[in-house]
Amino acid sequence: MKKWNRRIASLTLAAALGVSLLAGCGSQTETEETTEGSETTAATETIELTNVSYDPTRELYAAYNEAFAAHYKELTGQTVEVTQSHGGSGKQALEVANGLEADVVTLALEGDVQVVADAGLIDEGFTSEFPLDSSPYTSTIVFLVRAGNPKDIQDWDDLLRDDVGIITPNPKTSGGARWNYLAAWYYFEQAGQSEDQILESIRTLYKNVVVLDSGARGATTSFVENGQGDVLIAWENEAFLSLEEYPGEYEIVVPSVSILCQPTVALVDEVAEKHGTVDAATEYLNFLYSDEAQVIEAENFYRPSTESIYSQYVSSSDSNTITEIPADGKWINDQVNLVDITHFGGWSEAIAAHFADGANFDQIYEE
């Protein structure tokens, strides 16, 4: 049955709660003696939510969960505690589909959420439950290189050179890796290559991969902490976190062509209903679109979806190289040519053509 729009539902949450508190097996209730005698009343109620997310959102949700807890306390009087789970997005989707109980998922792409929906845990139509195809923030794919860019890597074709070692996660387990692959594909397509030529270019690129980690954060660790490779193909936010944590050691190179990454959020209907957390979990996802949350997303180097907030973070620089976190906080390069997933026919078609068993990636990587 088609769900009613969660965005509209949130507008009536406080009124619907009224003077009562949410109940259900997803919450814990402490009781205390009243001054009248032995009768007990609910003194505090803690709602427990689990958000299963992907690798590079650790810092984002550490900040967001704190803000949401304060918001929900003010809205309802209730305490919320959020447990986070992080890993490669594709692997996370399979974990939830196979029994990891998540009230919400905030995964790297719609296709991974669809895996959970296909397991019968999320109602159909999840991309229309929240604004902007249920994608409250976006990102893109950039290159992280070592200080001074010793291999002079400027664009995707430089990754085909035999003197370049690449770090990127595995598209079979990582949603970010699928964005990486498709961004590269689009570059070679824009360069006028035929499909056979593109496949050969992608094959050469992956022959240069030094480590194929299971998730994006693992790939960052291989490049930054273990010193492997010459270039990391990275989520934009991961690259900026490396600049922030290791000043003077790395640079970001923004390629001429990349892809608009749209992480997708969804209520895991069956689990939230079982836990009695539907209202809290719905508000958890709705609050991602609030101005307060949009600023948190921007401060964690995700591109906010609210235009007025987005514009505050757009850089005026025309350079494709970023050597440090801008002092004015304006970090978004708005000049890169970004394709979106509709160019590839949507995620169902993209997965079938490129990432399913026996599809393009298997063919080029197993040879």
JSON list of C-alpha atoms in Angstrom, two decimals, residues 233-362:
[
{"chain": "A", "resi": 233, "resn": "ILE", "atom": "CA", "xyz": [39.19, 8.62, -6.09]},
{"chain": "A", "resi": 234, "resn": "ALA", "atom": "CA", "xyz": [37.05, 9.98, -3.30]},
{"chain": "A", "resi": 235, "resn": "TRP", "atom": "CA", "xyz": [33.78, 11.39, -2.13]},
{"chain": "A", "resi": 236, "resn": "GLU", "atom": "CA", "xyz": [34.19, 15.17, -1.96]},
{"chain": "A", "resi": 237, "resn": "ASN", "atom": "CA", "xyz": [33.58, 15.19, 1.79]},
{"chain": "A", "resi": 238, "resn": "GLU", "atom": "CA", "xyz": [36.19, 12.48, 2.40]},
{"chain": "A", "resi": 239, "resn": "ALA", "atom": "CA", "xyz": [38.77, 14.49, 0.48]},
{"chain": "A", "resi": 240, "resn": "PHE", "atom": "CA", "xyz": [38.04, 17.67, 2.45]},
{"chain": "A", "resi": 241, "resn": "LEU", "atom": "CA", "xyz": [38.23, 15.78, 5.76]},
{"chain": "A", "resi": 242, "resn": "SER", "atom": "CA", "xyz": [41.73, 14.66, 4.77]},
{"chain": "A", "resi": 243, "resn": "LEU", "atom": "CA", "xyz": [42.74, 18.28, 4.10]},
{"chain": "A", "resi": 244, "resn": "GLU", "atom": "CA", "xyz": [41.30, 19.23, 7.47]},
{"chain": "A", "resi": 245, "resn": "GLU", "atom": "CA", "xyz": [42.96, 16.42, 9.41]},
{"chain": "A", "resi": 246, "resn": "TYR", "atom": "CA", "xyz": [46.35, 16.49, 7.63]},
{"chain": "A", "resi": 247, "resn": "PRO", "atom": "CA", "xyz": [46.99, 20.14, 6.66]},
{"chain": "A", "resi": 248, "resn": "GLY", "atom": "CA", "xyz": [49.73, 20.59, 4.09]},
{"chain": "A", "resi": 249, "resn": "GLU", "atom": "CA", "xyz": [49.95, 16.89, 3.22]},
{"chain": "A", "resi": 250, "resn": "TYR", "atom": "CA", "xyz": [47.29, 16.53, 0.54]},
{"chain": "A", "resi": 251, "resn": "GLU", "atom": "CA", "xyz": [45.55, 18.42, -2.26]},
{"chain": "A", "resi": 252, "resn": "ILE", "atom": "CA", "xyz": [42.17, 18.01, -3.91]},
{"chain": "A", "resi": 253, "resn": "VAL", "atom": "CA", "xyz": [42.01, 18.00, -7.71]},
{"chain": "A", "resi": 254, "resn": "VAL", "atom": "CA", "xyz": [38.53, 18.58, -9.12]},
{"chain": "A", "resi": 255, "resn": "PRO", "atom": "CA", "xyz": [38.23, 16.83, -12.51]},
{"chain": "A", "resi": 256, "resn": "SER", "atom": "CA", "xyz": [36.58, 18.56, -15.45]},
{"chain": "A", "resi": 257, "resn": "VAL", "atom": "CA", "xyz": [33.72, 16.04, -15.41]},
{"chain": "A", "resi": 258, "resn": "SER", "atom": "CA", "xyz": [32.19, 14.25, -12.46]},
{"chain": "A", "resi": 259, "resn": "ILE", "atom": "CA", "xyz": [28.84, 13.00, -11.20]},
{"chain": "A", "resi": 260, "resn": "LEU", "atom": "CA", "xyz": [26.13, 14.37, -8.92]},
{"chain": "A", "resi": 261, "resn": "CYS", "atom": "CA", "xyz": [26.03, 11.85, -6.08]},
{"chain": "A", "resi": 262, "resn": "GLN", "atom": "CA", "xyz": [22.60, 11.64, -4.45]},
{"chain": "A", "resi": 263, "resn": "PRO", "atom": "CA", "xyz": [22.67, 9.62, -1.21]},
{"chain": "A", "resi": 264, "resn": "THR", "atom": "CA", "xyz": [19.19, 8.30, -0.44]},
{"chain": "A", "resi": 265, "resn": "VAL", "atom": "CA", "xyz": [17.42, 8.12, 2.92]},
{"chain": "A", "resi": 266, "resn": "ALA", "atom": "CA", "xyz": [14.49, 5.90, 3.82]},
{"chain": "A", "resi": 267, "resn": "LEU", "atom": "CA", "xyz": [12.36, 4.71, 6.68]},
{"chain": "A", "resi": 268, "resn": "VAL", "atom": "CA", "xyz": [12.70, 0.95, 7.12]},
{"chain": "A", "resi": 269, "resn": "ASP", "atom": "CA", "xyz": [8.95, 0.51, 7.50]},
{"chain": "A", "resi": 270, "resn": "GLU", "atom": "CA", "xyz": [8.79, -3.04, 8.80]},
{"chain": "A", "resi": 271, "resn": "VAL", "atom": "CA", "xyz": [11.45, -2.48, 11.47]},
{"chain": "A", "resi": 272, "resn": "ALA", "atom": "CA", "xyz": [10.19, 0.95, 12.59]},
{"chain": "A", "resi": 273, "resn": "GLU", "atom": "CA", "xyz": [6.66, -0.42, 12.92]},
{"chain": "A", "resi": 274, "resn": "LYS", "atom": "CA", "xyz": [7.96, -3.38, 14.93]},
{"chain": "A", "resi": 275, "resn": "HIS", "atom": "CA", "xyz": [9.94, -1.05, 17.22]},
{"chain": "A", "resi": 276, "resn": "GLY", "atom": "CA", "xyz": [7.15, 1.51, 17.54]},
{"chain": "A", "resi": 277, "resn": "THR", "atom": "CA", "xyz": [9.49, 4.23, 16.27]},
{"chain": "A", "resi": 278, "resn": "VAL", "atom": "CA", "xyz": [7.76, 5.35, 13.08]},
{"chain": "A", "resi": 279, "resn": "ASP", "atom": "CA", "xyz": [7.09, 8.92, 14.26]},
{"chain": "A", "resi": 280, "resn": "ALA", "atom": "CA", "xyz": [10.58, 9.49, 15.65]},
{"chain": "A", "resi": 281, "resn": "ALA", "atom": "CA", "xyz": [12.29, 7.86, 12.66]},
{"chain": "A", "resi": 282, "resn": "THR", "atom": "CA", "xyz": [10.20, 9.90, 10.22]},
{"chain": "A", "resi": 283, "resn": "GLU", "atom": "CA", "xyz": [11.10, 13.13, 11.98]},
{"chain": "A", "resi": 284, "resn": "TYR", "atom": "CA", "xyz": [14.75, 12.02, 12.03]},
{"chain": "A", "resi": 285, "resn": "LEU", "atom": "CA", "xyz": [14.75, 11.99, 8.23]},
{"chain": "A", "resi": 286, "resn": "ASN", "atom": "CA", "xyz": [12.61, 15.11, 7.83]},
{"chain": "A", "resi": 287, "resn": "PHE", "atom": "CA", "xyz": [14.93, 17.13, 10.06]},
{"chain": "A", "resi": 288, "resn": "LEU", "atom": "CA", "xyz": [17.76, 16.52, 7.58]},
{"chain": "A", "resi": 289, "resn": "TYR", "atom": "CA", "xyz": [16.05, 19.16, 5.39]},
{"chain": "A", "resi": 290, "resn": "SER", "atom": "CA", "xyz": [15.87, 21.80, 8.12]},
{"chain": "A", "resi": 291, "resn": "ASP", "atom": "CA", "xyz": [18.12, 24.86, 7.92]},
{"chain": "A", "resi": 292, "resn": "GLU", "atom": "CA", "xyz": [19.97, 23.77, 11.05]},
{"chain": "A", "resi": 293, "resn": "ALA", "atom": "CA", "xyz": [20.75, 20.35, 9.57]},
{"chain": "A", "resi": 294, "resn": "GLN", "atom": "CA", "xyz": [21.62, 21.78, 6.16]},
{"chain": "A", "resi": 295, "resn": "VAL", "atom": "CA", "xyz": [24.31, 23.91, 7.80]},
{"chain": "A", "resi": 296, "resn": "ILE", "atom": "CA", "xyz": [25.65, 20.82, 9.61]},
{"chain": "A", "resi": 297, "resn": "GLU", "atom": "CA", "xyz": [25.77, 18.99, 6.29]},
{"chain": "A", "resi": 298, "resn": "ALA", "atom": "CA", "xyz": [27.66, 21.86, 4.63]},
{"chain": "A", "resi": 299, "resn": "GLU", "atom": "CA", "xyz": [30.09, 22.09, 7.54]},
{"chain": "A", "resi": 300, "resn": "ASN", "atom": "CA", "xyz": [30.81, 18.39, 7.03]},
{"chain": "A", "resi": 301, "resn": "PHE", "atom": "CA", "xyz": [31.46, 19.01, 3.31]},
{"chain": "A", "resi": 302, "resn": "TYR", "atom": "CA", "xyz": [28.22, 17.67, 1.91]},
{"chain": "A", "resi": 303, "resn": "ARG", "atom": "CA", "xyz": [26.39, 19.90, -0.57]},
{"chain": "A", "resi": 304, "resn": "PRO", "atom": "CA", "xyz": [23.18, 21.19, 1.05]},
{"chain": "A", "resi": 305, "resn": "SER", "atom": "CA", "xyz": [19.96, 20.96, -0.95]},
{"chain": "A", "resi": 306, "resn": "THR", "atom": "CA", "xyz": [18.58, 24.29, 0.28]},
{"chain": "A", "resi": 307, "resn": "GLU", "atom": "CA", "xyz": [19.69, 26.83, -2.31]},
{"chain": "A", "resi": 308, "resn": "SER", "atom": "CA", "xyz": [20.05, 29.76, 0.09]},
{"chain": "A", "resi": 309, "resn": "ILE", "atom": "CA", "xyz": [22.41, 27.71, 2.28]},
{"chain": "A", "resi": 310, "resn": "TYR", "atom": "CA", "xyz": [24.21, 26.11, -0.65]},
{"chain": "A", "resi": 311, "resn": "SER", "atom": "CA", "xyz": [25.06, 29.54, -2.08]},
{"chain": "A", "resi": 312, "resn": "GLN", "atom": "CA", "xyz": [26.80, 30.54, 1.14]},
{"chain": "A", "resi": 313, "resn": "TYR", "atom": "CA", "xyz": [29.43, 27.83, 0.58]},
{"chain": "A", "resi": 314, "resn": "VAL", "atom": "CA", "xyz": [30.19, 28.33, -3.14]},
{"chain": "A", "resi": 315, "resn": "SER", "atom": "CA", "xyz": [33.80, 29.26, -3.86]},
{"chain": "A", "resi": 316, "resn": "SER", "atom": "CA", "xyz": [34.71, 32.09, -6.22]},
{"chain": "A", "resi": 317, "resn": "SER", "atom": "CA", "xyz": [37.99, 30.40, -7.17]},
{"chain": "A", "resi": 318, "resn": "ASP", "atom": "CA", "xyz": [38.37, 29.16, -10.73]},
{"chain": "A", "resi": 319, "resn": "SER", "atom": "CA", "xyz": [41.22, 26.77, -9.87]},
{"chain": "A", "resi": 320, "resn": "ASN", "atom": "CA", "xyz": [40.63, 23.01, -9.98]},
{"chain": "A", "resi": 321, "resn": "THR", "atom": "CA", "xyz": [43.20, 22.48, -7.19]},
{"chain": "A", "resi": 322, "resn": "ILE", "atom": "CA", "xyz": [42.39, 22.97, -3.52]},
{"chain": "A", "resi": 323, "resn": "THR", "atom": "CA", "xyz": [45.35, 22.93, -1.12]},
{"chain": "A", "resi": 324, "resn": "GLU", "atom": "CA", "xyz": [43.63, 23.86, 2.14]},
{"chain": "A", "resi": 325, "resn": "ILE", "atom": "CA", "xyz": [40.24, 24.40, 3.71]},
{"chain": "A", "resi": 326, "resn": "PRO", "atom": "CA", "xyz": [39.20, 27.90, 2.58]},
{"chain": "A", "resi": 327, "resn": "ALA", "atom": "CA", "xyz": [39.38, 30.40, 5.44]},
{"chain": "A", "resi": 328, "resn": "ASP", "atom": "CA", "xyz": [36.03, 31.87, 4.40]},
{"chain": "A", "resi": 329, "resn": "GLY", "atom": "CA", "xyz": [34.36, 28.44, 4.50]},
{"chain": "A", "resi": 330, "resn": "LYS", "atom": "CA", "xyz": [33.42, 28.61, 0.82]},
{"chain": "A", "resi": 331, "resn": "TRP", "atom": "CA", "xyz": [34.51, 25.17, -0.34]},
{"chain": "A", "resi": 332, "resn": "ILE", "atom": "CA", "xyz": [32.04, 24.19, -3.09]},
{"chain": "A", "resi": 333, "resn": "ASN", "atom": "CA", "xyz": [33.45, 24.17, -6.63]},
{"chain": "A", "resi": 334, "resn": "ASP", "atom": "CA", "xyz": [30.39, 25.04, -8.70]},
{"chain": "A", "resi": 335, "resn": "GLN", "atom": "CA", "xyz": [32.14, 24.90, -12.08]},
{"chain": "A", "resi": 336, "resn": "VAL", "atom": "CA", "xyz": [32.55, 21.16, -12.57]},
{"chain": "A", "resi": 337, "resn": "ASN", "atom": "CA", "xyz": [30.34, 19.48, -15.20]},
{"chain": "A", "resi": 338, "resn": "LEU", "atom": "CA", "xyz": [28.15, 17.08, -13.20]},
{"chain": "A", "resi": 339, "resn": "VAL", "atom": "CA", "xyz": [26.11, 14.32, -14.80]},
{"chain": "A", "resi": 340, "resn": "ASP", "atom": "CA", "xyz": [23.37, 12.60, -12.81]},
{"chain": "A", "resi": 341, "resn": "ILE", "atom": "CA", "xyz": [22.15, 9.04, -12.68]},
{"chain": "A", "resi": 342, "resn": "THR", "atom": "CA", "xyz": [19.32, 9.66, -15.15]},
{"chain": "A", "resi": 343, "resn": "HIS", "atom": "CA", "xyz": [21.98, 9.78, -17.87]},
{"chain": "A", "resi": 344, "resn": "PHE", "atom": "CA", "xyz": [22.55, 6.08, -17.19]},
{"chain": "A", "resi": 345, "resn": "GLY", "atom": "CA", "xyz": [18.83, 5.25, -17.21]},
{"chain": "A", "resi": 346, "resn": "GLY", "atom": "CA", "xyz": [18.44, 5.32, -13.43]},
{"chain": "A", "resi": 347, "resn": "TRP", "atom": "CA", "xyz": [19.91, 2.92, -10.91]},
{"chain": "A", "resi": 348, "resn": "SER", "atom": "CA", "xyz": [18.09, -0.21, -12.08]},
{"chain": "A", "resi": 349, "resn": "GLU", "atom": "CA", "xyz": [19.56, 0.11, -15.55]},
{"chain": "A", "resi": 350, "resn": "ALA", "atom": "CA", "xyz": [22.97, 1.22, -14.30]},
{"chain": "A", "resi": 351, "resn": "ILE", "atom": "CA", "xyz": [23.26, -1.76, -11.96]},
{"chain": "A", "resi": 352, "resn": "ALA", "atom": "CA", "xyz": [22.14, -4.21, -14.63]},
{"chain": "A", "resi": 353, "resn": "ALA", "atom": "CA", "xyz": [24.60, -2.85, -17.18]},
{"chain": "A", "resi": 354, "resn": "HIS", "atom": "CA", "xyz": [27.62, -2.25, -14.97]},
{"chain": "A", "resi": 355, "resn": "PHE", "atom": "CA", "xyz": [27.50, -3.86, -11.52]},
{"chain": "A", "resi": 356, "resn": "ALA", "atom": "CA", "xyz": [25.34, -6.99, -11.61]},
{"chain": "A", "resi": 357, "resn": "ASP", "atom": "CA", "xyz": [27.05, -10.36, -11.69]},
{"chain": "A", "resi": 358, "resn": "GLY", "atom": "CA", "xyz": [28.60, -10.80, -15.13]},
{"chain": "A", "resi": 359, "resn": "ALA", "atom": "CA", "xyz": [28.02, -7.15, -16.13]},
{"chain": "A", "resi": 360, "resn": "ASN", "atom": "CA", "xyz": [30.64, -4.66, -17.33]},
{"chain": "A", "resi": 361, "resn": "PHE", "atom": "CA", "xyz": [32.62, -4.34, -14.11]},
{"chain": "A", "resi": 362, "resn": "ASP", "atom": "CA", "xyz": [32.97, -8.09, -13.70]}
]
